[in-house]
Coordinates of C-alpha atoms in Angstrom, one line a residue:
M1 CA 226.6 -29.4 -36.7
D2 CA 222.8 -29.5 -37.2
S3 CA 221.7 -26.3 -35.4
S4 CA 218.2 -27.9 -34.9
R5 CA 219.9 -30.3 -32.4
T6 CA 221.3 -27.4 -30.3
R7 CA 219.9 -27.6 -26.8
I8 CA 217.9 -24.5 -26.1
T9 CA 218.7 -22.9 -22.8
K10 CA 217.9 -19.2 -23.3
A11 CA 214.5 -17.4 -22.9
V12 CA 213.8 -13.8 -23.7
I13 CA 210.8 -12.1 -22.0
P14 CA 209.9 -8.6 -23.4
A15 CA 208.7 -6.5 -20.5
A16 CA 209.1 -2.9 -21.5
G17 CA 205.5 -2.1 -22.3
L18 CA 203.6 0.7 -20.5
G19 CA 200.5 -1.3 -19.6
T20 CA 198.2 1.5 -20.6
R21 CA 195.1 -0.8 -20.7
F22 CA 195.4 -1.2 -16.9
L23 CA 195.8 2.5 -15.9
P24 CA 195.8 3.9 -13.3
A25 CA 197.0 0.6 -11.6
T26 CA 200.1 0.6 -13.9
K27 CA 201.0 4.3 -13.3
A28 CA 203.7 3.3 -10.8
T29 CA 203.5 -0.5 -10.9
P30 CA 204.7 -2.6 -13.9
K31 CA 201.8 -4.5 -15.5
E32 CA 204.0 -7.7 -15.2
M33 CA 203.8 -7.3 -11.4
L34 CA 200.0 -7.3 -11.3
P35 CA 199.0 -10.3 -9.1
V36 CA 197.3 -13.3 -10.6
V37 CA 195.8 -14.6 -7.3
D38 CA 198.8 -14.1 -5.1
K39 CA 201.7 -14.3 -7.5
P40 CA 202.8 -11.7 -10.1
A41 CA 202.1 -12.6 -13.7
I42 CA 205.8 -12.5 -14.6
Q43 CA 206.6 -15.2 -12.2
Y44 CA 204.2 -17.6 -14.0
V45 CA 206.1 -16.9 -17.2
V46 CA 209.5 -17.5 -15.8
E47 CA 208.3 -20.7 -14.2
E48 CA 207.1 -21.9 -17.6
A49 CA 210.5 -21.2 -19.2
V50 CA 212.2 -23.1 -16.4
S51 CA 209.9 -26.1 -16.6
A52 CA 210.7 -26.3 -20.3
G53 CA 214.5 -26.5 -19.5
L54 CA 215.4 -22.9 -20.2
S55 CA 217.6 -21.8 -17.3
D56 CA 219.0 -18.5 -18.7
V57 CA 216.3 -15.8 -18.8
L58 CA 216.8 -12.3 -20.3
M59 CA 214.1 -9.7 -19.5
I60 CA 213.9 -6.7 -21.9
T61 CA 212.8 -3.9 -19.6
G62 CA 212.3 -0.2 -19.7
R63 CA 211.9 2.7 -17.3
N64 CA 210.0 2.1 -14.1
K65 CA 210.6 -1.6 -14.3
R66 CA 212.8 -1.9 -11.3
P67 CA 210.2 -3.9 -9.3
L68 CA 210.8 -6.8 -11.7
E69 CA 214.4 -7.0 -10.6
D70 CA 213.5 -6.6 -7.0
H71 CA 211.0 -9.5 -7.2
F72 CA 213.5 -12.0 -8.4
D73 CA 216.2 -10.8 -5.9
R74 CA 216.6 -11.6 -2.3
N75 CA 214.7 -9.5 0.3
H76 CA 216.8 -10.1 3.4
E77 CA 214.8 -7.9 5.7
L78 CA 211.5 -9.6 4.8
E79 CA 212.9 -13.1 4.9
E80 CA 214.5 -12.4 8.3
A81 CA 211.2 -11.0 9.7
L82 CA 209.3 -14.1 8.5
R83 CA 212.0 -16.4 9.9
K84 CA 211.8 -14.8 13.3
K85 CA 208.0 -15.2 13.3
G86 CA 208.4 -18.9 12.4
D87 CA 206.3 -18.3 9.3
E88 CA 207.9 -21.0 7.1
G89 CA 205.0 -21.1 4.7
R90 CA 205.3 -17.5 3.6
L91 CA 209.1 -17.6 3.8
A92 CA 209.1 -20.4 1.3
K93 CA 206.8 -18.4 -1.1
V94 CA 209.0 -15.3 -0.8
A95 CA 212.2 -17.3 -1.4
E96 CA 211.0 -19.4 -4.4
S97 CA 211.4 -16.6 -6.9
N98 CA 215.0 -16.0 -5.8
D99 CA 216.6 -19.0 -7.5
L100 CA 214.2 -19.9 -10.3
A101 CA 216.7 -19.2 -13.1
N102 CA 219.8 -17.1 -14.0
I103 CA 217.9 -13.9 -14.8
H104 CA 219.5 -11.0 -16.7
Y105 CA 218.1 -7.6 -17.7
V106 CA 218.6 -5.1 -20.5
R107 CA 216.7 -1.9 -21.2
Q108 CA 215.0 -1.5 -24.5
G109 CA 215.2 2.3 -24.4
D110 CA 212.8 3.6 -27.0
P111 CA 209.7 1.4 -27.2
R112 CA 209.9 0.6 -30.9
G113 CA 207.9 -2.7 -31.0
L114 CA 208.2 -6.3 -30.3
G115 CA 210.7 -6.9 -33.1
H116 CA 213.0 -4.3 -31.7
A117 CA 212.7 -5.7 -28.2
V118 CA 213.7 -9.1 -29.5
L119 CA 216.6 -7.5 -31.3
C120 CA 217.8 -6.1 -28.0
A121 CA 218.6 -9.7 -27.0
A122 CA 221.0 -10.4 -29.9
E123 CA 224.2 -9.9 -28.0
H124 CA 223.0 -12.0 -25.1
V125 CA 221.7 -14.8 -27.3
G126 CA 224.4 -14.9 -29.8
D127 CA 224.1 -17.6 -32.5
Q128 CA 221.9 -19.9 -30.4
P129 CA 218.3 -20.7 -30.9
F130 CA 216.1 -19.2 -28.1
A131 CA 212.6 -18.8 -26.9
V132 CA 210.5 -15.7 -26.6
L133 CA 207.7 -15.6 -24.0
L134 CA 205.2 -12.7 -23.9
G135 CA 204.1 -11.8 -20.4
D136 CA 200.5 -11.2 -21.3
D137 CA 200.0 -14.9 -22.2
L138 CA 199.8 -17.3 -19.3
I139 CA 199.9 -21.0 -20.3
D140 CA 198.5 -23.5 -17.8
P141 CA 201.4 -25.6 -16.6
R142 CA 199.3 -28.7 -17.2
D143 CA 199.5 -28.0 -20.9
P144 CA 203.3 -27.7 -21.6
L145 CA 203.2 -25.7 -24.8
L146 CA 206.8 -24.4 -24.7
A147 CA 208.3 -27.9 -24.2
R148 CA 206.3 -29.1 -27.2
M149 CA 207.7 -26.2 -29.3
V150 CA 211.2 -27.0 -28.3
R151 CA 210.7 -30.6 -29.5
A152 CA 209.2 -29.4 -32.7
R153 CA 212.3 -27.2 -33.3
A154 CA 214.5 -30.3 -32.8
D155 CA 212.4 -32.3 -35.3
H156 CA 211.9 -29.7 -38.0
G157 CA 214.5 -27.0 -37.5
G158 CA 213.9 -23.3 -38.3
S159 CA 211.7 -21.3 -36.0
V160 CA 208.5 -22.4 -34.3
I161 CA 205.6 -20.2 -33.3
A162 CA 202.5 -21.0 -31.2
L163 CA 199.1 -20.9 -32.9
M164 CA 195.6 -21.1 -31.7
E165 CA 192.3 -21.3 -33.6
V166 CA 190.2 -18.3 -32.9
D167 CA 186.8 -17.0 -33.9
P168 CA 187.2 -15.4 -37.4
E169 CA 185.9 -12.2 -36.1
Q170 CA 188.8 -12.0 -33.6
V171 CA 191.7 -12.4 -36.1
H172 CA 192.2 -8.7 -36.4
L173 CA 193.5 -8.8 -32.8
Y174 CA 196.4 -11.2 -33.7
G175 CA 199.1 -12.0 -36.2
C176 CA 197.5 -14.6 -38.5
A177 CA 199.2 -17.5 -40.3
A178 CA 198.7 -19.3 -43.6
V179 CA 199.7 -23.0 -43.1
E180 CA 200.4 -26.4 -44.7
T181 CA 200.1 -29.7 -42.8
T182 CA 203.1 -31.8 -41.8
A183 CA 203.4 -35.4 -40.7
D184 CA 202.8 -34.2 -37.1
S185 CA 199.2 -33.6 -36.4
D186 CA 199.8 -30.6 -34.2
V187 CA 202.6 -29.1 -36.3
V188 CA 202.1 -27.0 -39.4
R189 CA 204.4 -25.3 -41.9
V190 CA 203.8 -21.6 -42.0
T191 CA 203.7 -20.2 -45.5
D192 CA 202.7 -16.6 -44.8
L193 CA 202.0 -14.3 -41.9
V194 CA 199.8 -11.2 -41.7
E195 CA 199.8 -8.8 -38.7
K196 CA 196.3 -8.1 -37.4
P197 CA 194.4 -8.5 -40.7
A198 CA 190.8 -7.6 -41.3
P199 CA 188.7 -10.7 -41.1
A200 CA 188.1 -10.6 -44.9
D201 CA 191.8 -10.6 -45.5
A202 CA 192.9 -13.2 -43.0
P203 CA 194.6 -16.3 -44.6
S204 CA 193.1 -18.5 -41.8
N205 CA 191.8 -18.4 -38.3
Y206 CA 195.2 -19.6 -36.9
A207 CA 196.3 -16.8 -34.6
V208 CA 199.8 -16.3 -33.3
I209 CA 200.0 -16.3 -29.5
G210 CA 202.8 -15.2 -27.3
R211 CA 205.3 -18.1 -27.5
Y212 CA 208.1 -18.4 -30.0
V213 CA 211.2 -20.6 -30.4
L214 CA 213.4 -18.7 -32.8
D215 CA 216.4 -19.5 -35.0
P216 CA 219.1 -16.9 -34.5
A217 CA 218.7 -16.0 -38.2
V218 CA 215.8 -13.9 -37.1
F219 CA 218.3 -11.2 -35.9
D220 CA 219.7 -10.5 -39.3
V221 CA 216.2 -10.1 -40.7
L222 CA 215.1 -7.8 -37.8
R223 CA 218.1 -5.6 -38.4
T224 CA 216.7 -4.8 -41.9
T225 CA 213.0 -4.8 -41.1
E226 CA 211.4 -1.5 -41.6
P227 CA 208.7 -0.2 -39.1
G228 CA 205.4 -1.6 -40.0
R229 CA 202.0 -1.5 -38.3
G230 CA 201.9 1.2 -35.6
N231 CA 205.2 2.5 -36.9
E232 CA 206.9 -0.3 -34.9
I233 CA 209.3 -3.0 -35.8
Q234 CA 207.1 -6.1 -35.9
L235 CA 208.4 -9.5 -35.1
T236 CA 205.6 -10.9 -37.3
D237 CA 207.1 -9.0 -40.3
A238 CA 210.5 -10.7 -39.7
L239 CA 208.9 -14.1 -39.3
Q240 CA 206.9 -13.5 -42.5
R241 CA 210.1 -13.0 -44.4
L242 CA 211.7 -16.1 -43.0
A243 CA 208.6 -18.1 -43.9
T244 CA 208.4 -16.9 -47.5
D245 CA 212.0 -16.3 -48.5
E246 CA 213.4 -19.7 -49.4
E247 CA 216.9 -18.2 -49.9
L248 CA 217.1 -17.6 -46.2
Q249 CA 216.8 -21.4 -45.6
S250 CA 215.2 -20.8 -42.2
P251 CA 211.6 -22.1 -42.4
V252 CA 208.9 -21.3 -39.8
Y253 CA 206.6 -23.9 -38.3
G254 CA 203.7 -23.6 -35.9
V255 CA 202.5 -25.8 -33.0
V256 CA 198.7 -25.7 -32.9
F257 CA 197.8 -25.3 -29.2
K258 CA 194.5 -26.5 -27.9
G259 CA 195.2 -26.2 -24.1
R260 CA 194.4 -23.6 -21.5
R261 CA 195.7 -20.1 -22.1
Y262 CA 194.9 -17.0 -20.0
D263 CA 195.3 -13.5 -21.6
T264 CA 196.3 -11.2 -18.8
G265 CA 196.7 -8.2 -21.1
D266 CA 192.9 -7.8 -21.4
R267 CA 191.1 -6.6 -18.2
G268 CA 188.2 -9.0 -18.6
D269 CA 190.4 -12.0 -19.4
Y270 CA 192.7 -11.0 -16.5
L271 CA 189.8 -11.2 -14.1
R272 CA 188.7 -14.5 -15.6
A273 CA 192.2 -15.9 -15.3
I274 CA 192.2 -15.0 -11.6
V275 CA 188.9 -16.7 -11.0
R276 CA 189.8 -19.8 -12.9
L277 CA 193.1 -20.3 -11.2
A278 CA 191.8 -19.5 -7.8
C279 CA 188.9 -21.9 -8.2
E280 CA 191.5 -24.7 -8.8
R281 CA 193.5 -23.9 -5.7
E282 CA 193.2 -26.3 -2.8
D283 CA 193.4 -23.5 -0.3
L284 CA 190.9 -21.2 -2.1
G285 CA 188.8 -23.2 -4.5
A286 CA 186.1 -24.7 -2.4
D287 CA 185.1 -21.5 -0.7
L288 CA 185.3 -19.4 -3.9
R289 CA 183.3 -21.9 -6.0
A290 CA 180.6 -21.9 -3.3
W291 CA 180.5 -18.1 -3.2
L292 CA 180.3 -17.9 -7.0
R293 CA 177.4 -20.3 -7.2
K294 CA 175.5 -18.2 -4.6
Y295 CA 176.4 -15.0 -6.3
V296 CA 175.3 -16.2 -9.8
A297 CA 172.1 -17.6 -8.4
E298 CA 171.3 -14.3 -6.7
E299 CA 172.1 -12.3 -9.8
M300 CA 169.9 -14.6 -12.0
A301 CA 167.0 -14.2 -9.5
D302 CA 167.0 -10.4 -9.8

């Protein structure tokens, strides 16, 4: 059977990071639970997976990540208190995370990099293609990137990564891809990958962002991938081998994304994401936009 036609149902969300860029807020609270307006960032990511048809979600967690499990579990006491108050609106918001997907958890143990976190999913995923969603990247639901990547996998096979064009001076912050065009205007064939290159060494300004649809062949490669940048097992290194080693017969493609993406792993972008999303809310937008206009006008007048 052509494995490219296998329906993808499993999503892997690495969530074992320490969140050091958000200290002291993340000293006792997982960074994935930081609110984006009034919903934790991790819930946006799970909702994205579900909207793309992925109903089986595995979170790769670590120490002090128990609040993730609690958030996607029932809170009977809270639900009963809201029910007694007749607060159906808040009750619905509390309950909506309970049944989003079939969510499983496995601990990474030692934080040995993204590649190692993905490898922790091997037993759960088995020999099926699967998606990986990084929690720091929020994709606007109006721009269904993951669903497009799933279709690209069905059309081309292999693995599919998400790419965005960035300013050449920013490529050192990302994995960077060398590419060839395909018959699809938004799909490219990846011919090489470099993890966080210096701008002068970057093969392009196509940056890898936090969405992947991976062929299970990546697991065998990860098992033999030596620690790379930062002395960690890099997923980029494994994908680079898949992209360049024709004997593995597992090519890598990229979907070039031009939609709305919010980077909640950076403090400034996190704040901008909250403002943007809040401004678009029916219940918050009008008042917030009016306040922002007034605030900016006053600041410019000073």
